[in-house]
mmCIF file of C-alpha atoms in Angstrom:
data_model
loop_
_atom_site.group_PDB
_atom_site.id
_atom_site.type_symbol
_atom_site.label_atom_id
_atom_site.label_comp_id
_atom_site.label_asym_id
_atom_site.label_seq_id
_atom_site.Cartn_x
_atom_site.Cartn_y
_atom_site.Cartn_z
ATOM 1 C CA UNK E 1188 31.645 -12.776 13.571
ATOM 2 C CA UNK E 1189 29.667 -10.705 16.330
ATOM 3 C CA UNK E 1190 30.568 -7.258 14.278
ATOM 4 C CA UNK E 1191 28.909 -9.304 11.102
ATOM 5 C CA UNK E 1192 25.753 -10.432 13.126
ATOM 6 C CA UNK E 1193 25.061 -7.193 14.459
ATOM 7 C CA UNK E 1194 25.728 -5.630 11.019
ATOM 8 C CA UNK E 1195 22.977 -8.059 9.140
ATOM 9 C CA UNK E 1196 20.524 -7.272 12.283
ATOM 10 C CA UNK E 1197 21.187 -3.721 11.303
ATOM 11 C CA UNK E 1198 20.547 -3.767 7.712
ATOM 12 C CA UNK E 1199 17.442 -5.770 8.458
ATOM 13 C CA UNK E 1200 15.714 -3.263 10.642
ATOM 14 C CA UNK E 1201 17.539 -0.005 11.596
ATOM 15 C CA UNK E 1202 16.055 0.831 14.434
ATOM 16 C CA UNK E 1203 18.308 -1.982 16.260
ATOM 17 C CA UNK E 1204 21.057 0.959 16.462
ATOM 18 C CA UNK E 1205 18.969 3.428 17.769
ATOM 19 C CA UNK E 1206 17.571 0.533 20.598
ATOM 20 C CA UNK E 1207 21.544 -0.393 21.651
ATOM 21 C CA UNK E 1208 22.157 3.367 22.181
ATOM 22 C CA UNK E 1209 18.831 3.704 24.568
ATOM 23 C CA UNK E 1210 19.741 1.373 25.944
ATOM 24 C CA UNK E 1211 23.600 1.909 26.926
ATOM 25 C CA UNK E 1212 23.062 5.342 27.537
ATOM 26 C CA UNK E 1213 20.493 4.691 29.837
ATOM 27 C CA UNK E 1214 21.956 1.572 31.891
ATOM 28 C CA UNK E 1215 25.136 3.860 32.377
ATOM 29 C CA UNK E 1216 22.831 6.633 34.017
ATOM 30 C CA UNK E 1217 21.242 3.367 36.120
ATOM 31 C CA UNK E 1218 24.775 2.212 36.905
ATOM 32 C CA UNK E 1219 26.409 5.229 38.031
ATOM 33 C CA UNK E 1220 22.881 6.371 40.244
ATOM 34 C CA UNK E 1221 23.044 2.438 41.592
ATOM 35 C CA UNK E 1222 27.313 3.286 42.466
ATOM 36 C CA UNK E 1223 26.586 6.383 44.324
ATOM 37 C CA UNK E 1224 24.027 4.710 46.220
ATOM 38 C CA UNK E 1225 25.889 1.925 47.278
ATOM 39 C CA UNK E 1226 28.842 3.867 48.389
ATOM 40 C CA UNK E 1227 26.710 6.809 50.804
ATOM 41 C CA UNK E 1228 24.649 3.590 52.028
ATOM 42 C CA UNK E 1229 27.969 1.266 52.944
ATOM 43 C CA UNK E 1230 30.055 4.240 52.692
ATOM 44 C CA UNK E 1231 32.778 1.390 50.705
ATOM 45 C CA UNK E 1232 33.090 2.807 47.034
ATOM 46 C CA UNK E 1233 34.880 -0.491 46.176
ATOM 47 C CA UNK E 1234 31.222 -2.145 47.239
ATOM 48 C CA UNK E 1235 29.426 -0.035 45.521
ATOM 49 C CA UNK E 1236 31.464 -0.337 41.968
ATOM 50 C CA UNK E 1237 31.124 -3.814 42.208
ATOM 51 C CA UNK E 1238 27.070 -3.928 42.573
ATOM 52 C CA UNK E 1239 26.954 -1.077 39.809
ATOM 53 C CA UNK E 1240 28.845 -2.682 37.428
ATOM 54 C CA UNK E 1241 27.263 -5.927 37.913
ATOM 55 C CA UNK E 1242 23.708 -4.137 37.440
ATOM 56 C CA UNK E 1243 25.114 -2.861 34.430
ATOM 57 C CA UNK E 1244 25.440 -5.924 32.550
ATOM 58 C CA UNK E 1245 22.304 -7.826 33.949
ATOM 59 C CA UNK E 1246 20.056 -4.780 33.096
ATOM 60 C CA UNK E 1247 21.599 -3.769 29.975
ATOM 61 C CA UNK E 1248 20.431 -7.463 29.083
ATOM 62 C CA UNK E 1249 16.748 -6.854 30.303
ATOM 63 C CA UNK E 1250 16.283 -3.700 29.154
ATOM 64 C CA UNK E 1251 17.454 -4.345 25.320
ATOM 65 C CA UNK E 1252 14.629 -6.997 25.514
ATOM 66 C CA UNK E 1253 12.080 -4.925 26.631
ATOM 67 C CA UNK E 1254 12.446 -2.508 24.167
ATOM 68 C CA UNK E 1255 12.699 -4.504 21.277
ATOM 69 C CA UNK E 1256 9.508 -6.486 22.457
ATOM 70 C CA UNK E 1257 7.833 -3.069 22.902
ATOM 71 C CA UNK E 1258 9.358 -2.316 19.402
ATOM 72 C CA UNK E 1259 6.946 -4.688 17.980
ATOM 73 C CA UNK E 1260 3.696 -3.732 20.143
ATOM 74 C CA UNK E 1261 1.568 -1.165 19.446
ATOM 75 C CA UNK E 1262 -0.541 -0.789 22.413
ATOM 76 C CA UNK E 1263 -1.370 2.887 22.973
ATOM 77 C CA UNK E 1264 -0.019 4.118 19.480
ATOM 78 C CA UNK E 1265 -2.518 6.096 17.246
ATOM 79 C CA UNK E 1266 -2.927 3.928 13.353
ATOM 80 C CA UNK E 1267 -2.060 5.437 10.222
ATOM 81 C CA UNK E 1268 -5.673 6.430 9.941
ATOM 82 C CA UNK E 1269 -5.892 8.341 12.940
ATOM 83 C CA UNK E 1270 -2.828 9.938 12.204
ATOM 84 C CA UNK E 1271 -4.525 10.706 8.628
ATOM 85 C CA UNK E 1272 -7.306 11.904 10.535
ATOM 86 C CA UNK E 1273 -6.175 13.965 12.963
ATOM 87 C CA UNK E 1274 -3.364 15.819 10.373
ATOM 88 C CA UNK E 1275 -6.343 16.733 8.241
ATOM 89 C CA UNK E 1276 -8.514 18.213 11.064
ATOM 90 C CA UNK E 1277 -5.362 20.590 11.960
ATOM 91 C CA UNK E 1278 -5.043 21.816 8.323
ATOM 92 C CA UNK E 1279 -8.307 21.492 7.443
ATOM 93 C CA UNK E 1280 -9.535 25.032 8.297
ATOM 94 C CA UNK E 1281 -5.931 26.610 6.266
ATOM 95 C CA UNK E 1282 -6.636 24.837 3.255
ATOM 96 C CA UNK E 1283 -8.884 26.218 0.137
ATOM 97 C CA UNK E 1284 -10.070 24.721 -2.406
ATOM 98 C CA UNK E 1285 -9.079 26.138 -5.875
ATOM 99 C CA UNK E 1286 -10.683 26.102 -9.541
ATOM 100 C CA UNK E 1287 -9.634 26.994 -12.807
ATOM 101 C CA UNK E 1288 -11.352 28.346 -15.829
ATOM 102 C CA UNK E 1289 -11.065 25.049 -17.459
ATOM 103 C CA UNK E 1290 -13.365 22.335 -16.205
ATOM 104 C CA UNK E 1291 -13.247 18.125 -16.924
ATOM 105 C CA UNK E 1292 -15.621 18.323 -19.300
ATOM 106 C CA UNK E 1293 -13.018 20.744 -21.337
ATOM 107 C CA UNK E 1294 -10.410 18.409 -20.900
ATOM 108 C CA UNK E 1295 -12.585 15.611 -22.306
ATOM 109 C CA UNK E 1296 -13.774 17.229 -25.403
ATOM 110 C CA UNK E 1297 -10.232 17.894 -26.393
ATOM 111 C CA UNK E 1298 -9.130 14.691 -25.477
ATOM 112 C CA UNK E 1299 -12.518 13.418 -28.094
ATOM 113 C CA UNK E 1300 -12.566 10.946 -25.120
ATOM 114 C CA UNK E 1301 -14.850 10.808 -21.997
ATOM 115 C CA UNK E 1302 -12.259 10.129 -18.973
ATOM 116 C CA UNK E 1303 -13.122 7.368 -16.492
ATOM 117 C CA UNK E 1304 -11.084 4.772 -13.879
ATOM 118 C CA UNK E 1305 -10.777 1.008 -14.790
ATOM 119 C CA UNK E 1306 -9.750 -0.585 -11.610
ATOM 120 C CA UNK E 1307 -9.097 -3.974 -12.404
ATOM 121 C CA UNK E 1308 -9.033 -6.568 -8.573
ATOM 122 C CA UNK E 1309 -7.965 -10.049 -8.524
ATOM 123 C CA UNK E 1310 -5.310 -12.196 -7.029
ATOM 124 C CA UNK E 1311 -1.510 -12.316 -8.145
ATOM 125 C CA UNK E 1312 -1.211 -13.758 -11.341
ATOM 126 C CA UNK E 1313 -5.076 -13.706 -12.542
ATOM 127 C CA UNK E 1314 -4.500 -11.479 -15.225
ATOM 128 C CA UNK E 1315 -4.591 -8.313 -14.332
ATOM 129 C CA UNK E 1316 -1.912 -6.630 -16.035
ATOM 130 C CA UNK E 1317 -2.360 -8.280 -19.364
ATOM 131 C CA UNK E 1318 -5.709 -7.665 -19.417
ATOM 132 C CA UNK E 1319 -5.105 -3.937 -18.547
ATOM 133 C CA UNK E 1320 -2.424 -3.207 -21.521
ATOM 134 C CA UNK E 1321 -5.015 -4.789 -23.919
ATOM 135 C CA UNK E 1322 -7.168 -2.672 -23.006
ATOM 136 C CA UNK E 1323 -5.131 0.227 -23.105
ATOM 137 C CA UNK E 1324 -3.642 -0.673 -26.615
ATOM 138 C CA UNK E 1325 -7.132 -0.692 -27.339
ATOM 139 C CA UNK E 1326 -8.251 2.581 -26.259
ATOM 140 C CA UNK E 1327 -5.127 4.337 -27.135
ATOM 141 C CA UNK E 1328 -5.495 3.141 -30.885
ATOM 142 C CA UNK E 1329 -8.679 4.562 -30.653
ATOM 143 C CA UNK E 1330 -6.830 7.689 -29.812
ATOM 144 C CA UNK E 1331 -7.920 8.167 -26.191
ATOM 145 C CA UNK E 1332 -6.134 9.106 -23.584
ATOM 146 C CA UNK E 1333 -5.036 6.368 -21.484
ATOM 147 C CA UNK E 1334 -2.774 5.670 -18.567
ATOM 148 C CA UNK E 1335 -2.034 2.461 -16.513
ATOM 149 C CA UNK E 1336 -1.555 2.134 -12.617
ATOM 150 C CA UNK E 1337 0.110 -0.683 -11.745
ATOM 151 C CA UNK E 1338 1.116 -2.161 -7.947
ATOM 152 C CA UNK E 1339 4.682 -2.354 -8.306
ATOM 153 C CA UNK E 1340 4.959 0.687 -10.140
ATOM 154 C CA UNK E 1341 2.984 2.732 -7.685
ATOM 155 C CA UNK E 1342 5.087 0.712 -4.897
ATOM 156 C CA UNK E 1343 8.584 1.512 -6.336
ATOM 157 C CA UNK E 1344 7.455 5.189 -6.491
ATOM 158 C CA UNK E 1345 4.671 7.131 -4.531
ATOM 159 C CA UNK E 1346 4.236 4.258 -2.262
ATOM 160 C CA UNK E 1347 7.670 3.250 -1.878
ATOM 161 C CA UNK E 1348 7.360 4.054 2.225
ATOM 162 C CA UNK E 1349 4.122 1.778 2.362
ATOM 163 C CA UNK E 1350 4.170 -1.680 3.469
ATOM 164 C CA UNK E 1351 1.843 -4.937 2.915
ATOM 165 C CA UNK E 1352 -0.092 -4.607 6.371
ATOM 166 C CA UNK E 1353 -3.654 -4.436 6.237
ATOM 167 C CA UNK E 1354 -3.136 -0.606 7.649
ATOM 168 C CA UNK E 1355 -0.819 0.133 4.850
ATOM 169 C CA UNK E 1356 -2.765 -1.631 1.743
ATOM 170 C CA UNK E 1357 -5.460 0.585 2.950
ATOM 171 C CA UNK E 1358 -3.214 3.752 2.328
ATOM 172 C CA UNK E 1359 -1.678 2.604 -0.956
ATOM 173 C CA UNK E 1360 -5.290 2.111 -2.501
ATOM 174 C CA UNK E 1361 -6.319 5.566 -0.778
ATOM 175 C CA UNK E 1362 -3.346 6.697 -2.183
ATOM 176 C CA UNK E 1363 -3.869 5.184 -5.893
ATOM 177 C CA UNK E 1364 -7.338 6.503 -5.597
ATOM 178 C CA UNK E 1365 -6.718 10.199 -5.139
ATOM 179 C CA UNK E 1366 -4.344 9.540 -8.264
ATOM 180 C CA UNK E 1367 -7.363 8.311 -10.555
ATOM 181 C CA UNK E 1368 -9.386 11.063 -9.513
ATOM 182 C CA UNK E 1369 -6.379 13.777 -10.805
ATOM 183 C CA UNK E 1370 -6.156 11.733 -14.268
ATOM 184 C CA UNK E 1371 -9.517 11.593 -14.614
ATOM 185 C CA UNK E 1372 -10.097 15.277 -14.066
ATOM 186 C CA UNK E 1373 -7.372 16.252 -16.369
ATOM 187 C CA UNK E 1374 -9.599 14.044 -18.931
ATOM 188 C CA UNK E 1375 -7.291 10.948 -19.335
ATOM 189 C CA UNK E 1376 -8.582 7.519 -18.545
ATOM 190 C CA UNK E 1377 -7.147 5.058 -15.985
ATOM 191 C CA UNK E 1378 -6.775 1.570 -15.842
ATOM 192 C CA UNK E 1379 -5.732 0.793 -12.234
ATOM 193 C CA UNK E 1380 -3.918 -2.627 -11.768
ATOM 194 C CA UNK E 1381 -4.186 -3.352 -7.770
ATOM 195 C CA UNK E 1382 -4.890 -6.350 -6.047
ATOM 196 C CA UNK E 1383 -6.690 -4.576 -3.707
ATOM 197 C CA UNK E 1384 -7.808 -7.695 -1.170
ATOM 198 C CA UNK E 1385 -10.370 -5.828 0.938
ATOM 199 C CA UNK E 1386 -14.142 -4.842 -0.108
ATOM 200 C CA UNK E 1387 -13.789 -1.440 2.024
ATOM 201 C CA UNK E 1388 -11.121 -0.266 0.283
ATOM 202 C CA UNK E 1389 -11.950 -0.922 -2.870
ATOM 203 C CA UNK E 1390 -15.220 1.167 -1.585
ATOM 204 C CA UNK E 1391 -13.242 4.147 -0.115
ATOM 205 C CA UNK E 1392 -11.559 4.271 -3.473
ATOM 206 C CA UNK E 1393 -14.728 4.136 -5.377
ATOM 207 C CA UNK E 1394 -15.934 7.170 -3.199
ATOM 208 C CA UNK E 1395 -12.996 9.316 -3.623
ATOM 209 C CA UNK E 1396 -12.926 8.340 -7.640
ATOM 210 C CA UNK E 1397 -16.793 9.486 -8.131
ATOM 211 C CA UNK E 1398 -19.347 6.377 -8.867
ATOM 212 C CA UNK E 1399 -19.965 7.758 -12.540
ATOM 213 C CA UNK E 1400 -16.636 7.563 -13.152
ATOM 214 C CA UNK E 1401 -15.223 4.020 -11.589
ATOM 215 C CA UNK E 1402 -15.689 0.533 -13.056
ATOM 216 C CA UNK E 1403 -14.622 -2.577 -11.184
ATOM 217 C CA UNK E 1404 -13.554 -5.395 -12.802
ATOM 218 C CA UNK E 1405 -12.940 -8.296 -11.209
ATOM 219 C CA UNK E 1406 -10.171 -10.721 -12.742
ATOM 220 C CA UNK E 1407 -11.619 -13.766 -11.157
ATOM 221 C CA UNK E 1408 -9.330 -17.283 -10.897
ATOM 222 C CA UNK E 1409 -8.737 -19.636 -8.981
ATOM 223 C CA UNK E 1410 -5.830 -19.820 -6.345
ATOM 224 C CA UNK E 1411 -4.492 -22.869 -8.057
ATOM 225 C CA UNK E 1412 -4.475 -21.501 -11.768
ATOM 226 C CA UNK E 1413 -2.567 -18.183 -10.411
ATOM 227 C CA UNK E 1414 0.297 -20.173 -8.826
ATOM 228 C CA UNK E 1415 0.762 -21.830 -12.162
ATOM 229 C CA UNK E 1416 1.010 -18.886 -13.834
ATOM 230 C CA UNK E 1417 3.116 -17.393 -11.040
ATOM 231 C CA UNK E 1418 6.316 -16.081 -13.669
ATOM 232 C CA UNK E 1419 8.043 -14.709 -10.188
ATOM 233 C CA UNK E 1420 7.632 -17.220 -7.873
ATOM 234 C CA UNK E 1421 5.980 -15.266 -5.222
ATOM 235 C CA UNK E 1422 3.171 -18.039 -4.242
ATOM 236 C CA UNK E 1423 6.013 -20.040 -3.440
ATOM 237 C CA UNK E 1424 8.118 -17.335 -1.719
ATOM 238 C CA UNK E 1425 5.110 -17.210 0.347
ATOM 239 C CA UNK E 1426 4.574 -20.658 1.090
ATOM 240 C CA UNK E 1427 7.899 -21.085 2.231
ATOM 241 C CA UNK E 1428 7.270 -18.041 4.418
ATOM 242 C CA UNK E 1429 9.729 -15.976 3.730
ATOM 243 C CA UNK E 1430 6.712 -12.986 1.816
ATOM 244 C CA UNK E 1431 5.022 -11.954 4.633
ATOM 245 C CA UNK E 1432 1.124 -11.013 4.371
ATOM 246 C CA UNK E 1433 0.635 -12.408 0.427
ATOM 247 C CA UNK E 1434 -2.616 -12.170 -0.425
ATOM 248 C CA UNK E 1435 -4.367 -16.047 -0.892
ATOM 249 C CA UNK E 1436 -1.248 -17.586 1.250
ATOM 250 C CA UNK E 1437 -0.841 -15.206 4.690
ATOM 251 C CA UNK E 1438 -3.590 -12.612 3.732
ATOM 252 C CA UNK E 1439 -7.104 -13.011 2.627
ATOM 253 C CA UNK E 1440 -8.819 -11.731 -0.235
ATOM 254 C CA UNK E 1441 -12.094 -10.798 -0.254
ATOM 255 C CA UNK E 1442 -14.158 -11.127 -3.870
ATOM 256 C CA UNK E 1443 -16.236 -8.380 -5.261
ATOM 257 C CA UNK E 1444 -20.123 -9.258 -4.842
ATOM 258 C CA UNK E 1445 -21.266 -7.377 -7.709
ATOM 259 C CA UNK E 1446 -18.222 -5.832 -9.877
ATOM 260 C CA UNK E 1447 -19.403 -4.013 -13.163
ATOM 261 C CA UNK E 1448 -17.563 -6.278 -14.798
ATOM 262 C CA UNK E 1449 -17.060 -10.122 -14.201
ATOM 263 C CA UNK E 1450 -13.820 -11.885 -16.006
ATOM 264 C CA UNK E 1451 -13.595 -15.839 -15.165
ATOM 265 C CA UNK E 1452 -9.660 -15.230 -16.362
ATOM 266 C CA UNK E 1453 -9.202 -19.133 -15.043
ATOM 267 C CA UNK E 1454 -12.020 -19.918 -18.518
ATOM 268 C CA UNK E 1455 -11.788 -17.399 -20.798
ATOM 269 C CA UNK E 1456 -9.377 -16.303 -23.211
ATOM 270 C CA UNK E 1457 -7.261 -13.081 -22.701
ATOM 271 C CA UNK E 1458 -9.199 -12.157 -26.302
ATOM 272 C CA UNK E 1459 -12.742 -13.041 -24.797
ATOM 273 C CA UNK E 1460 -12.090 -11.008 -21.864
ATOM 274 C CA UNK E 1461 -11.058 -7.975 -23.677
ATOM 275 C CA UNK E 1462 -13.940 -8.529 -26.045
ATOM 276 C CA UNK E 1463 -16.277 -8.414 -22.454
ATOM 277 C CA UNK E 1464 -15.105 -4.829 -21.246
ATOM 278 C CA UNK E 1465 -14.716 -3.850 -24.759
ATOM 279 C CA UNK E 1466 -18.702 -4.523 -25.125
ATOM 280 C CA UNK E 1467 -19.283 -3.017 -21.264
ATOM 281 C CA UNK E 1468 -17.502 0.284 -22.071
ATOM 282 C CA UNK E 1469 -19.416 0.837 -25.940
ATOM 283 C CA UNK E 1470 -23.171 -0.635 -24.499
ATOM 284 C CA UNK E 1471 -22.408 1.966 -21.411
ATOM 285 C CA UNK E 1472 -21.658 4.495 -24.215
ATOM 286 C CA UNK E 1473 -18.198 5.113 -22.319
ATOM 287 C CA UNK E 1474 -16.960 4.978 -26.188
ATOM 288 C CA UNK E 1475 -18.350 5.800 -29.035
ATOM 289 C CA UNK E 1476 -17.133 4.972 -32.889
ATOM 290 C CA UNK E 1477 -19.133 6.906 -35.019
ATOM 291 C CA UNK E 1478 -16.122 9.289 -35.973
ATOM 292 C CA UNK E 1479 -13.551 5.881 -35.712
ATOM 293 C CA UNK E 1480 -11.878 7.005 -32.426
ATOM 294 C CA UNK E 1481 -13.349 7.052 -28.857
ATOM 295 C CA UNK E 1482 -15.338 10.533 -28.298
ATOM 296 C CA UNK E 1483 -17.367 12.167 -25.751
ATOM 297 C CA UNK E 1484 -20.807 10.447 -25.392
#
């Protein structure tokens, strides 16, 4: 039953193996120090067994505790972003920048497509993904070139090592962003599916994507219509506490104040929202039908 227990604790977080060792390895070192000292102060080794061994235990105890508290605190330890930070001011000066012959604008006259980033925000379950292969159906029967980004996908892959603390949703958008930028400069268009909760990341990725070249839309619905439509049962996962940080339940989200493109997904059809970005992207000249496919404005 114990060897079970400690096996489950194990799976569940593995540093529990490495904080037993620490701390075994290091009571014995306390033990034997504490044995020797009790034997050259009553100069009775049986005395000073006896207070060693019982330190052992008692300590052992204690200092598991500690550590694992500790474990959990992280007082004194640099964030992800300082880490970031600090790893690109030591390779900074190594690194070069390099260009080819061909340019984006190349790329996008092959491609008889201008290439740009859709990044579609909202909460679980207010369309995004629907929306975002419409779209792309759309587009691609235009003959564009078109990729989608989704959350999971990203998360099972590239951003498999990530996880849903505010620290770490900031790095999986950075992350995503950097993406959109490479498709976009090899001339294919994006449509980024992210939930992407916080205002200043969906600016950072904004930044790093180029202005010109990023659209937000913003799948707007209520809380209450998106646990309806919640297929997965993740609201209720989260309700009952057992999803950690879900955005609308244990993690806020903040709403775009002024997204390129607004989508009340709670009102309007999945056809009428289409139909909106369909009308953004020709009246913005991001597509144009005069030779019956998307090409370069």
């Amino acid at each position: 039953m114990i060897t079970d227990i400690v096996l489950k604790l194990y799976k569940l977080d593995p540093l529990i193996k490495r904080n037993v060792l620490k701390t075994i390895s290091w009571r014995i070192i306390g033990s034997i120090d504490t044995v020797i000292l009790g034997w050259l102060i009553t100069g009775n080794l049986s005395f000073g067994v006896k207070i060693g061994g019982t330190e052992l235990l008692t300590k052992m105890l204690l200092y598991y505790g500690h550590e694992r508290i500790w474990q959990s605190i992280r007082l004194g330890l640099p964030s992800r972003r300082q880490q970031n930070k600090l790893i690109i001011s030591q390779n900074k000066p190594h690194l070069f920048k390099q260009t080819g012959k061909i340019t984006r604008k190349d790329r996008e006259e092959l491609n008889h497509s201008p290439s740009f980033t859709l990044w579609l925000t909202g909460l679980s379950g207010s369309g995004k993904s629907t929306i975002s292969n419409e779209i792309e159906s759309w587009l691609f029967s235009l003959g564009a070139r078109v990729y989608i980004l989704d959350g999971d996908n990203t998360r099972l892959g590239i951003n498999s090592d990530l996880s849903f603390s505010d620290e770490d949703r900031a790095e999986n958008i950075r992350r995503v962003a950097e993406i959109c930028k490479l498709f976009n400069d090899a001339g294919t268009i994006v449509i980024a599916s992210f939930i992407s909760p916080f205002a200043n990341d969906r600016l950072v990725a904004k930044n790093l994507v180029g202005a010109e070249s990023f659209i937000e839309i913003y799948t707007d619905s209520s809380i209450e219509t998106c646990k309806q439509r919640d297929t997965k049962g993740l609201y209720q996962l989260a309700l009952n506490g057992k999803i950690k940080n879900f955005t609308g339940i244990g993690s806020p989200y903040e709403s775009p104040l002024s997204p390129d493109i607004h989508l009340h997904t709670d009102k309007a059809s999945i056809t009428d929202c289409v139909a909106i970005v369909k009308e953004y992207l020709t009246t913005h000249k991001k597509v144009n039908f005069s030779h019956g496919y998307a090409t370069v404005s």
